[in-house]
């Protein structure tokens, strides 16, 4: 049985604090026209030979070549390449890679650090208790997983013992994340936790020092606003910081309104 938003917030102990107090000023605007939105998003990329996917998987391509090839992939090639990738040590114990999930033409992109045990089993980011909390956070600002929302991670394979991904692992996986952003073309990126901030922004400071800062991510000709907030798994352990995460989400929602108005 699926829960209503209020039921979900109550269940997670977030109500009434996390309730949306104002109505969204604008309905979901058209990054794409209604006509375009009703059909599958176009694959904006030229077809790249399967050979490139194989070369990347076997690490035959140099760093620059690999990044260049990944930058041309469409979704199918990207998924295949991630599934076969051996570019860092996380492939050794991989049961399956977890590329990401959601609306491939979403305005909202949420990025966490890496898949955990449950995520690896299910092949989807943010399942289990942290995933439930993320769903509640989304519901609090009238968002829903898969509906104008894409969820990805800095690394696509599970770090052993669910440890945070290392810098070298995030660097090896960065071309995949970069390509996901280029394909999705989100209006706003929300980084969940310190590792995600490090992976995308190169920021190594404590999460508390990154919250509230006006970051942007350069994607082609566009600067995408970026909001840094706590990882849901951290919030489950540190209840007082939920209110700070709520502030971050309110800021993200305000930035999205500005982005849609531009
Ligand atoms: Fe490749 Fe990323 Fe998995 Fe490392 S974490 S093996 S770079 S897909």
mmCIF file of N, CA and C in Angstrom, residues 77-203:
data_model
loop_
_atom_site.group_PDB
_atom_site.id
_atom_site.type_symbol
_atom_site.label_atom_id
_atom_site.label_comp_id
_atom_site.label_asym_id
_atom_site.label_seq_id
_atom_site.Cartn_x
_atom_site.Cartn_y
_atom_site.Cartn_z
ATOM 1 N N UNK A 77 24.522 3.245 -24.024
ATOM 2 C CA UNK A 77 25.959 2.988 -23.985
ATOM 3 C C UNK A 77 26.541 3.330 -22.619
ATOM 4 N N UNK A 78 26.006 4.371 -22.022
ATOM 5 C CA UNK A 78 26.485 4.761 -20.691
ATOM 6 C C UNK A 78 26.211 3.634 -19.691
ATOM 7 N N UNK A 79 24.998 3.110 -19.713
ATOM 8 C CA UNK A 79 24.651 2.028 -18.784
ATOM 9 C C UNK A 79 25.513 0.785 -19.022
ATOM 10 N N UNK A 80 25.703 0.454 -20.313
ATOM 11 C CA UNK A 80 26.537 -0.714 -20.629
ATOM 12 C C UNK A 80 27.963 -0.509 -20.146
ATOM 13 N N UNK A 81 28.464 0.694 -20.381
ATOM 14 C CA UNK A 81 29.838 0.993 -20.020
ATOM 15 C C UNK A 81 30.040 0.954 -18.511
ATOM 16 N N UNK A 82 29.072 1.477 -17.773
ATOM 17 C CA UNK A 82 29.156 1.445 -16.303
ATOM 18 C C UNK A 82 29.112 -0.014 -15.815
ATOM 19 N N UNK A 83 28.217 -0.798 -16.398
ATOM 20 C CA UNK A 83 28.069 -2.195 -15.959
ATOM 21 C C UNK A 83 29.356 -2.996 -16.184
ATOM 22 N N UNK A 84 30.102 -2.633 -17.231
ATOM 23 C CA UNK A 84 31.307 -3.397 -17.562
ATOM 24 C C UNK A 84 32.586 -2.737 -17.048
ATOM 25 N N UNK A 85 32.466 -1.581 -16.435
ATOM 26 C CA UNK A 85 33.641 -0.758 -16.099
ATOM 27 C C UNK A 85 34.573 -1.452 -15.095
ATOM 28 N N UNK A 86 35.876 -1.321 -15.346
ATOM 29 C CA UNK A 86 36.894 -1.822 -14.421
ATOM 30 C C UNK A 86 37.938 -0.735 -14.154
ATOM 31 N N UNK A 87 37.483 0.506 -14.160
ATOM 32 C CA UNK A 87 38.424 1.627 -14.054
ATOM 33 C C UNK A 87 38.905 1.898 -12.633
ATOM 34 N N UNK A 88 38.247 1.327 -11.635
ATOM 35 C CA UNK A 88 38.778 1.465 -10.266
ATOM 36 C C UNK A 88 38.530 0.166 -9.516
ATOM 37 N N UNK A 89 39.113 0.082 -8.335
ATOM 38 C CA UNK A 89 39.063 -1.166 -7.577
ATOM 39 C C UNK A 89 37.682 -1.586 -7.112
ATOM 40 N N UNK A 90 36.718 -0.690 -7.193
ATOM 41 C CA UNK A 90 35.372 -1.039 -6.715
ATOM 42 C C UNK A 90 34.701 -2.096 -7.594
ATOM 43 N N UNK A 91 35.283 -2.350 -8.765
ATOM 44 C CA UNK A 91 34.685 -3.381 -9.628
ATOM 45 C C UNK A 91 34.926 -4.782 -9.065
ATOM 46 N N UNK A 92 35.928 -4.914 -8.189
ATOM 47 C CA UNK A 92 36.368 -6.251 -7.765
ATOM 48 C C UNK A 92 35.261 -7.050 -7.071
ATOM 49 N N UNK A 93 34.517 -6.399 -6.202
ATOM 50 C CA UNK A 93 33.479 -7.126 -5.449
ATOM 51 C C UNK A 93 32.079 -6.780 -5.935
ATOM 52 N N UNK A 94 32.014 -6.128 -7.082
ATOM 53 C CA UNK A 94 30.712 -5.649 -7.568
ATOM 54 C C UNK A 94 29.781 -6.812 -7.937
ATOM 55 N N UNK A 95 28.559 -6.774 -7.397
ATOM 56 C CA UNK A 95 27.540 -7.720 -7.853
ATOM 57 C C UNK A 95 26.817 -7.121 -9.036
ATOM 58 N N UNK A 96 26.508 -5.845 -8.924
ATOM 59 C CA UNK A 96 26.018 -5.089 -10.069
ATOM 60 C C UNK A 96 26.264 -3.602 -9.819
ATOM 61 N N UNK A 97 26.517 -2.879 -10.898
ATOM 62 C CA UNK A 97 26.690 -1.432 -10.777
ATOM 63 C C UNK A 97 25.310 -0.779 -10.647
ATOM 64 N N UNK A 98 25.312 0.422 -10.080
ATOM 65 C CA UNK A 98 24.053 1.155 -9.860
ATOM 66 C C UNK A 98 24.192 2.529 -10.525
ATOM 67 N N UNK A 99 23.807 2.627 -11.787
ATOM 68 C CA UNK A 99 24.059 3.883 -12.511
ATOM 69 C C UNK A 99 23.235 5.067 -11.999
ATOM 70 N N UNK A 100 21.965 4.824 -11.698
ATOM 71 C CA UNK A 100 21.079 5.912 -11.273
ATOM 72 C C UNK A 100 19.663 5.552 -11.653
ATOM 73 N N UNK A 101 18.733 6.372 -11.224
ATOM 74 C CA UNK A 101 17.334 6.063 -11.497
ATOM 75 C C UNK A 101 16.537 7.355 -11.626
ATOM 76 N N UNK A 102 15.513 7.321 -12.451
ATOM 77 C CA UNK A 102 14.596 8.459 -12.496
ATOM 78 C C UNK A 102 14.330 8.982 -13.888
ATOM 79 N N UNK A 103 13.826 10.190 -13.895
ATOM 80 C CA UNK A 103 13.424 10.886 -15.109
ATOM 81 C C UNK A 103 14.684 11.395 -15.823
ATOM 82 N N UNK A 104 14.956 10.871 -16.987
ATOM 83 C CA UNK A 104 16.202 11.214 -17.675
ATOM 84 C C UNK A 104 16.159 12.608 -18.292
ATOM 85 N N UNK A 105 15.062 13.294 -18.093
ATOM 86 C CA UNK A 105 14.954 14.683 -18.552
ATOM 87 C C UNK A 105 14.534 15.588 -17.383
ATOM 88 N N UNK A 106 14.988 15.221 -16.194
ATOM 89 C CA UNK A 106 14.503 15.873 -14.966
ATOM 90 C C UNK A 106 15.093 17.266 -14.771
ATOM 91 N N UNK A 107 14.339 18.098 -14.103
ATOM 92 C CA UNK A 107 14.861 19.404 -13.666
ATOM 93 C C UNK A 107 15.732 19.248 -12.421
ATOM 94 N N UNK A 108 15.376 18.260 -11.582
ATOM 95 C CA UNK A 108 16.072 18.062 -10.310
ATOM 96 C C UNK A 108 17.014 16.861 -10.403
ATOM 97 N N UNK A 109 18.275 17.089 -10.027
ATOM 98 C CA UNK A 109 19.221 15.968 -9.946
ATOM 99 C C UNK A 109 19.772 15.901 -8.527
ATOM 100 N N UNK A 110 19.564 14.757 -7.878
ATOM 101 C CA UNK A 110 20.105 14.519 -6.540
ATOM 102 C C UNK A 110 21.268 13.537 -6.662
ATOM 103 N N UNK A 111 22.380 13.880 -6.030
ATOM 104 C CA UNK A 111 23.566 13.021 -6.128
ATOM 105 C C UNK A 111 24.051 12.656 -4.724
ATOM 106 N N UNK A 112 24.158 11.352 -4.485
ATOM 107 C CA UNK A 112 24.696 10.852 -3.221
ATOM 108 C C UNK A 112 26.117 10.381 -3.414
ATOM 109 N N UNK A 113 26.595 9.542 -2.483
ATOM 110 C CA UNK A 113 28.003 9.156 -2.578
ATOM 111 C C UNK A 113 28.213 7.843 -3.344
ATOM 112 N N UNK A 114 27.547 6.779 -2.940
ATOM 113 C CA UNK A 114 27.742 5.495 -3.617
ATOM 114 C C UNK A 114 26.689 4.512 -3.139
ATOM 115 N N UNK A 115 26.483 3.449 -3.882
ATOM 116 C CA UNK A 115 25.467 2.474 -3.463
ATOM 117 C C UNK A 115 25.913 1.699 -2.228
ATOM 118 N N UNK A 116 24.952 1.356 -1.389
ATOM 119 C CA UNK A 116 25.205 0.467 -0.256
ATOM 120 C C UNK A 116 24.745 -0.944 -0.606
ATOM 121 N N UNK A 117 24.658 -1.781 0.414
ATOM 122 C CA UNK A 117 24.317 -3.184 0.172
ATOM 123 C C UNK A 117 22.931 -3.330 -0.458
ATOM 124 N N UNK A 118 21.941 -2.661 0.123
ATOM 125 C CA UNK A 118 20.576 -2.775 -0.409
ATOM 126 C C UNK A 118 20.501 -2.233 -1.837
ATOM 127 N N UNK A 119 21.195 -1.132 -2.056
ATOM 128 C CA UNK A 119 21.163 -0.504 -3.386
ATOM 129 C C UNK A 119 21.785 -1.438 -4.426
ATOM 130 N N UNK A 120 22.880 -2.089 -4.040
ATOM 131 C CA UNK A 120 23.546 -2.996 -4.983
ATOM 132 C C UNK A 120 22.633 -4.173 -5.330
ATOM 133 N N UNK A 121 21.933 -4.686 -4.327
ATOM 134 C CA UNK A 121 21.028 -5.816 -4.569
ATOM 135 C C UNK A 121 19.900 -5.398 -5.512
ATOM 136 N N UNK A 122 19.345 -4.232 -5.252
ATOM 137 C CA UNK A 122 18.177 -3.790 -6.036
ATOM 138 C C UNK A 122 18.557 -3.036 -7.305
ATOM 139 N N UNK A 123 19.809 -2.614 -7.404
ATOM 140 C CA UNK A 123 20.250 -1.889 -8.599
ATOM 141 C C UNK A 123 19.697 -0.476 -8.671
ATOM 142 N N UNK A 124 19.346 0.075 -7.506
ATOM 143 C CA UNK A 124 18.749 1.410 -7.472
ATOM 144 C C UNK A 124 19.346 2.206 -6.315
ATOM 145 N N UNK A 125 19.679 3.490 -6.545
ATOM 146 C CA UNK A 125 20.223 4.288 -5.447
ATOM 147 C C UNK A 125 19.164 4.609 -4.395
ATOM 148 N N UNK A 126 19.616 4.775 -3.182
ATOM 149 C CA UNK A 126 18.766 5.232 -2.075
ATOM 150 C C UNK A 126 17.515 4.367 -1.890
ATOM 151 N N UNK A 127 17.738 3.123 -1.507
ATOM 152 C CA UNK A 127 16.648 2.285 -1.033
ATOM 153 C C UNK A 127 16.943 2.012 0.445
ATOM 154 N N UNK A 128 16.089 1.341 1.155
ATOM 155 C CA UNK A 128 16.293 1.137 2.583
ATOM 156 C C UNK A 128 15.947 2.398 3.357
ATOM 157 N N UNK A 129 16.334 2.459 4.647
ATOM 158 C CA UNK A 129 15.937 3.584 5.509
ATOM 159 C C UNK A 129 16.360 4.950 4.950
ATOM 160 N N UNK A 130 17.599 5.069 4.447
ATOM 161 C CA UNK A 130 18.043 6.362 3.901
ATOM 162 C C UNK A 130 17.219 6.735 2.670
ATOM 163 N N UNK A 131 16.862 5.740 1.903
ATOM 164 C CA UNK A 131 16.028 5.996 0.726
ATOM 165 C C UNK A 131 14.641 6.461 1.115
ATOM 166 N N UNK A 132 14.112 5.842 2.188
ATOM 167 C CA UNK A 132 12.792 6.280 2.670
ATOM 168 C C UNK A 132 12.835 7.725 3.127
ATOM 169 N N UNK A 133 13.917 8.076 3.805
ATOM 170 C CA UNK A 133 14.032 9.463 4.260
ATOM 171 C C UNK A 133 14.183 10.403 3.061
ATOM 172 N N UNK A 134 14.969 9.979 2.071
ATOM 173 C CA UNK A 134 15.092 10.837 0.889
ATOM 174 C C UNK A 134 13.724 11.024 0.227
ATOM 175 N N UNK A 135 12.955 9.945 0.138
ATOM 176 C CA UNK A 135 11.610 10.069 -0.442
ATOM 177 C C UNK A 135 10.756 11.049 0.358
ATOM 178 N N UNK A 136 10.902 11.011 1.693
ATOM 179 C CA UNK A 136 10.149 11.949 2.542
ATOM 180 C C UNK A 136 10.624 13.375 2.317
ATOM 181 N N UNK A 137 11.929 13.550 2.149
ATOM 182 C CA UNK A 137 12.470 14.888 1.869
ATOM 183 C C UNK A 137 11.923 15.411 0.537
ATOM 184 N N UNK A 138 11.879 14.519 -0.446
ATOM 185 C CA UNK A 138 11.328 14.916 -1.748
ATOM 186 C C UNK A 138 9.857 15.291 -1.600
ATOM 187 N N UNK A 139 9.111 14.446 -0.877
ATOM 188 C CA UNK A 139 7.679 14.703 -0.706
ATOM 189 C C UNK A 139 7.436 16.036 -0.010
ATOM 190 N N UNK A 140 8.340 16.397 0.905
ATOM 191 C CA UNK A 140 8.165 17.645 1.656
ATOM 192 C C UNK A 140 8.220 18.874 0.752
ATOM 193 N N UNK A 141 8.884 18.740 -0.381
ATOM 194 C CA UNK A 141 8.893 19.868 -1.337
ATOM 195 C C UNK A 141 8.140 19.478 -2.620
ATOM 196 N N UNK A 142 7.171 18.601 -2.439
ATOM 197 C CA UNK A 142 6.271 18.217 -3.533
ATOM 198 C C UNK A 142 6.981 17.564 -4.711
ATOM 199 N N UNK A 143 8.009 16.802 -4.406
ATOM 200 C CA UNK A 143 8.689 16.046 -5.454
ATOM 201 C C UNK A 143 8.506 14.559 -5.197
ATOM 202 N N UNK A 144 8.753 13.789 -6.243
ATOM 203 C CA UNK A 144 8.581 12.348 -6.137
ATOM 204 C C UNK A 144 9.667 11.682 -6.967
ATOM 205 N N UNK A 145 10.250 10.650 -6.420
ATOM 206 C CA UNK A 145 11.266 9.897 -7.147
ATOM 207 C C UNK A 145 10.767 9.515 -8.546
ATOM 208 N N UNK A 146 11.527 9.801 -9.541
ATOM 209 C CA UNK A 146 11.173 9.396 -10.898
ATOM 210 C C UNK A 146 10.322 10.398 -11.639
ATOM 211 N N UNK A 147 9.762 11.380 -10.928
ATOM 212 C CA UNK A 147 8.888 12.366 -11.562
ATOM 213 C C UNK A 147 9.592 13.725 -11.536
ATOM 214 N N UNK A 148 10.265 14.054 -12.611
ATOM 215 C CA UNK A 148 11.062 15.276 -12.705
ATOM 216 C C UNK A 148 12.275 15.238 -11.773
ATOM 217 N N UNK A 149 12.595 14.047 -11.307
ATOM 218 C CA UNK A 149 13.717 13.862 -10.380
ATOM 219 C C UNK A 149 14.585 12.709 -10.879
ATOM 220 N N UNK A 150 15.895 12.932 -10.915
ATOM 221 C CA UNK A 150 16.831 11.837 -11.189
ATOM 222 C C UNK A 150 17.753 11.720 -9.981
ATOM 223 N N UNK A 151 18.070 10.485 -9.609
ATOM 224 C CA UNK A 151 18.932 10.237 -8.451
ATOM 225 C C UNK A 151 20.137 9.415 -8.895
ATOM 226 N N UNK A 152 21.325 9.925 -8.587
ATOM 227 C CA UNK A 152 22.555 9.226 -8.978
ATOM 228 C C UNK A 152 23.529 9.249 -7.801
ATOM 229 N N UNK A 153 24.669 8.631 -8.009
ATOM 230 C CA UNK A 153 25.718 8.625 -6.997
ATOM 231 C C UNK A 153 27.045 9.023 -7.617
ATOM 232 N N UNK A 154 27.970 9.456 -6.761
ATOM 233 C CA UNK A 154 29.303 9.830 -7.233
ATOM 234 C C UNK A 154 30.044 8.622 -7.778
ATOM 235 N N UNK A 155 29.912 7.468 -7.131
ATOM 236 C CA UNK A 155 30.471 6.231 -7.682
ATOM 237 C C UNK A 155 29.338 5.238 -7.908
ATOM 238 N N UNK A 156 29.490 4.427 -8.927
ATOM 239 C CA UNK A 156 28.401 3.542 -9.349
ATOM 240 C C UNK A 156 28.505 2.138 -8.762
ATOM 241 N N UNK A 157 29.627 1.842 -8.100
ATOM 242 C CA UNK A 157 29.792 0.508 -7.504
ATOM 243 C C UNK A 157 29.963 0.651 -5.995
ATOM 244 N N UNK A 158 29.507 -0.343 -5.261
ATOM 245 C CA UNK A 158 29.468 -0.265 -3.793
ATOM 246 C C UNK A 158 30.869 -0.338 -3.194
ATOM 247 N N UNK A 159 31.246 0.666 -2.407
ATOM 248 C CA UNK A 159 32.509 0.558 -1.666
ATOM 249 C C UNK A 159 32.391 -0.530 -0.597
ATOM 250 N N UNK A 160 33.462 -1.299 -0.356
ATOM 251 C CA UNK A 160 33.401 -2.374 0.651
ATOM 252 C C UNK A 160 33.003 -1.831 2.021
ATOM 253 N N UNK A 161 32.237 -2.632 2.741
ATOM 254 C CA UNK A 161 31.788 -2.261 4.099
ATOM 255 C C UNK A 161 31.047 -0.929 4.123
ATOM 256 N N UNK A 162 30.523 -0.542 2.983
ATOM 257 C CA UNK A 162 29.767 0.717 2.872
ATOM 258 C C UNK A 162 30.565 1.933 3.340
ATOM 259 N N UNK A 163 31.880 1.886 3.159
ATOM 260 C CA UNK A 163 32.706 3.048 3.514
ATOM 261 C C UNK A 163 32.487 4.152 2.473
ATOM 262 N N UNK A 164 32.873 5.397 2.810
ATOM 263 C CA UNK A 164 32.764 6.452 1.801
ATOM 264 C C UNK A 164 33.714 6.172 0.633
ATOM 265 N N UNK A 165 33.342 6.556 -0.567
ATOM 266 C CA UNK A 165 34.262 6.351 -1.693
ATOM 267 C C UNK A 165 35.518 7.199 -1.533
ATOM 268 N N UNK A 166 36.640 6.658 -2.031
ATOM 269 C CA UNK A 166 37.903 7.406 -1.961
ATOM 270 C C UNK A 166 37.993 8.377 -3.135
ATOM 271 N N UNK A 167 38.902 9.352 -2.977
ATOM 272 C CA UNK A 167 39.040 10.391 -4.009
ATOM 273 C C UNK A 167 39.357 9.786 -5.378
ATOM 274 N N UNK A 168 40.257 8.791 -5.411
ATOM 275 C CA UNK A 168 40.650 8.198 -6.689
ATOM 276 C C UNK A 168 39.470 7.466 -7.337
ATOM 277 N N UNK A 169 38.643 6.854 -6.511
ATOM 278 C CA UNK A 169 37.470 6.135 -7.040
ATOM 279 C C UNK A 169 36.456 7.136 -7.622
ATOM 280 N N UNK A 170 36.277 8.235 -6.927
ATOM 281 C CA UNK A 170 35.332 9.248 -7.437
ATOM 282 C C UNK A 170 35.879 9.879 -8.716
ATOM 283 N N UNK A 171 37.198 10.052 -8.775
ATOM 284 C CA UNK A 171 37.800 10.630 -9.988
ATOM 285 C C UNK A 171 37.625 9.680 -11.168
ATOM 286 N N UNK A 172 37.806 8.370 -10.922
ATOM 287 C CA UNK A 172 37.653 7.387 -12.004
ATOM 288 C C UNK A 172 36.218 7.342 -12.503
ATOM 289 N N UNK A 173 35.278 7.565 -11.606
ATOM 290 C CA UNK A 173 33.854 7.466 -11.966
ATOM 291 C C UNK A 173 33.297 8.805 -12.474
ATOM 292 N N UNK A 174 34.062 9.873 -12.304
ATOM 293 C CA UNK A 174 33.556 11.215 -12.635
ATOM 294 C C UNK A 174 33.070 11.370 -14.082
ATOM 295 N N UNK A 175 33.744 10.773 -15.065
ATOM 296 C CA UNK A 175 33.235 10.944 -16.436
ATOM 297 C C UNK A 175 31.807 10.424 -16.624
ATOM 298 N N UNK A 176 31.452 9.378 -15.876
ATOM 299 C CA UNK A 176 30.076 8.861 -15.973
ATOM 300 C C UNK A 176 29.077 9.872 -15.401
ATOM 301 N N UNK A 177 29.431 10.423 -14.243
ATOM 302 C CA UNK A 177 28.537 11.405 -13.621
ATOM 303 C C UNK A 177 28.415 12.646 -14.508
ATOM 304 N N UNK A 178 29.552 13.047 -15.049
ATOM 305 C CA UNK A 178 29.557 14.228 -15.919
ATOM 306 C C UNK A 178 28.654 14.003 -17.133
ATOM 307 N N UNK A 179 28.743 12.801 -17.682
ATOM 308 C CA UNK A 179 27.909 12.502 -18.857
ATOM 309 C C UNK A 179 26.423 12.434 -18.469
ATOM 310 N N UNK A 180 26.139 11.894 -17.293
ATOM 311 C CA UNK A 180 24.737 11.869 -16.847
ATOM 312 C C UNK A 180 24.184 13.295 -16.761
ATOM 313 N N UNK A 181 24.982 14.194 -16.212
ATOM 314 C CA UNK A 181 24.526 15.582 -16.075
ATOM 315 C C UNK A 181 24.308 16.200 -17.461
ATOM 316 N N UNK A 182 25.222 15.920 -18.381
ATOM 317 C CA UNK A 182 25.086 16.476 -19.727
ATOM 318 C C UNK A 182 23.828 15.952 -20.425
ATOM 319 N N UNK A 183 23.501 14.684 -20.190
ATOM 320 C CA UNK A 183 22.308 14.110 -20.829
ATOM 321 C C UNK A 183 21.021 14.605 -20.170
ATOM 322 N N UNK A 184 21.032 14.690 -18.856
ATOM 323 C CA UNK A 184 19.809 15.099 -18.135
ATOM 324 C C UNK A 184 19.543 16.590 -18.320
ATOM 325 N N UNK A 185 20.621 17.383 -18.287
ATOM 326 C CA UNK A 185 20.489 18.845 -18.328
ATOM 327 C C UNK A 185 19.549 19.345 -17.224
ATOM 328 N N UNK A 186 19.867 19.038 -15.980
ATOM 329 C CA UNK A 186 18.988 19.485 -14.881
ATOM 330 C C UNK A 186 19.058 20.996 -14.707
ATOM 331 N N UNK A 187 18.040 21.538 -14.103
ATOM 332 C CA UNK A 187 18.071 22.971 -13.757
ATOM 333 C C UNK A 187 18.765 23.186 -12.421
ATOM 334 N N UNK A 188 18.779 22.152 -11.586
ATOM 335 C CA UNK A 188 19.346 22.287 -10.245
ATOM 336 C C UNK A 188 19.930 20.944 -9.803
ATOM 337 N N UNK A 189 21.050 21.024 -9.092
ATOM 338 C CA UNK A 189 21.682 19.817 -8.557
ATOM 339 C C UNK A 189 21.722 19.927 -7.034
ATOM 340 N N UNK A 190 21.287 18.876 -6.354
ATOM 341 C CA UNK A 190 21.383 18.812 -4.895
ATOM 342 C C UNK A 190 22.395 17.718 -4.548
ATOM 343 N N UNK A 191 23.444 18.112 -3.841
ATOM 344 C CA UNK A 191 24.482 17.158 -3.449
ATOM 345 C C UNK A 191 24.219 16.699 -2.028
ATOM 346 N N UNK A 192 24.132 15.383 -1.858
ATOM 347 C CA UNK A 192 23.777 14.796 -0.568
ATOM 348 C C UNK A 192 25.038 14.257 0.094
ATOM 349 N N UNK A 193 25.614 15.063 0.946
ATOM 350 C CA UNK A 193 26.772 14.605 1.707
ATOM 351 C C UNK A 193 28.092 15.107 1.159
ATOM 352 N N UNK A 194 29.098 14.904 2.012
ATOM 353 C CA UNK A 194 30.423 15.462 1.745
ATOM 354 C C UNK A 194 31.101 14.836 0.525
ATOM 355 N N UNK A 195 30.944 13.523 0.371
ATOM 356 C CA UNK A 195 31.610 12.860 -0.759
ATOM 357 C C UNK A 195 31.063 13.383 -2.084
ATOM 358 N N UNK A 196 29.767 13.600 -2.152
ATOM 359 C CA UNK A 196 29.170 14.118 -3.387
ATOM 360 C C UNK A 196 29.694 15.526 -3.685
ATOM 361 N N UNK A 197 29.846 16.332 -2.628
ATOM 362 C CA UNK A 197 30.378 17.689 -2.824
ATOM 363 C C UNK A 197 31.814 17.634 -3.308
ATOM 364 N N UNK A 198 32.570 16.690 -2.765
ATOM 365 C CA UNK A 198 33.951 16.529 -3.203
ATOM 366 C C UNK A 198 33.990 16.087 -4.667
ATOM 367 N N UNK A 199 33.146 15.116 -4.996
ATOM 368 C CA UNK A 199 33.168 14.559 -6.355
ATOM 369 C C UNK A 199 32.803 15.604 -7.408
ATOM 370 N N UNK A 200 31.792 16.393 -7.139
ATOM 371 C CA UNK A 200 31.302 17.291 -8.197
ATOM 372 C C UNK A 200 31.976 18.657 -8.148
ATOM 373 N N UNK A 201 32.258 19.142 -6.955
ATOM 374 C CA UNK A 201 32.776 20.513 -6.823
ATOM 375 C C UNK A 201 34.257 20.552 -6.465
ATOM 376 N N UNK A 202 34.818 19.407 -6.099
ATOM 377 C CA UNK A 202 36.205 19.390 -5.653
ATOM 378 C C UNK A 202 36.364 19.992 -4.269
ATOM 379 N N UNK A 203 35.262 20.175 -3.573
ATOM 380 C CA UNK A 203 35.290 20.778 -2.235
ATOM 381 C C UNK A 203 35.539 19.693 -1.193
#
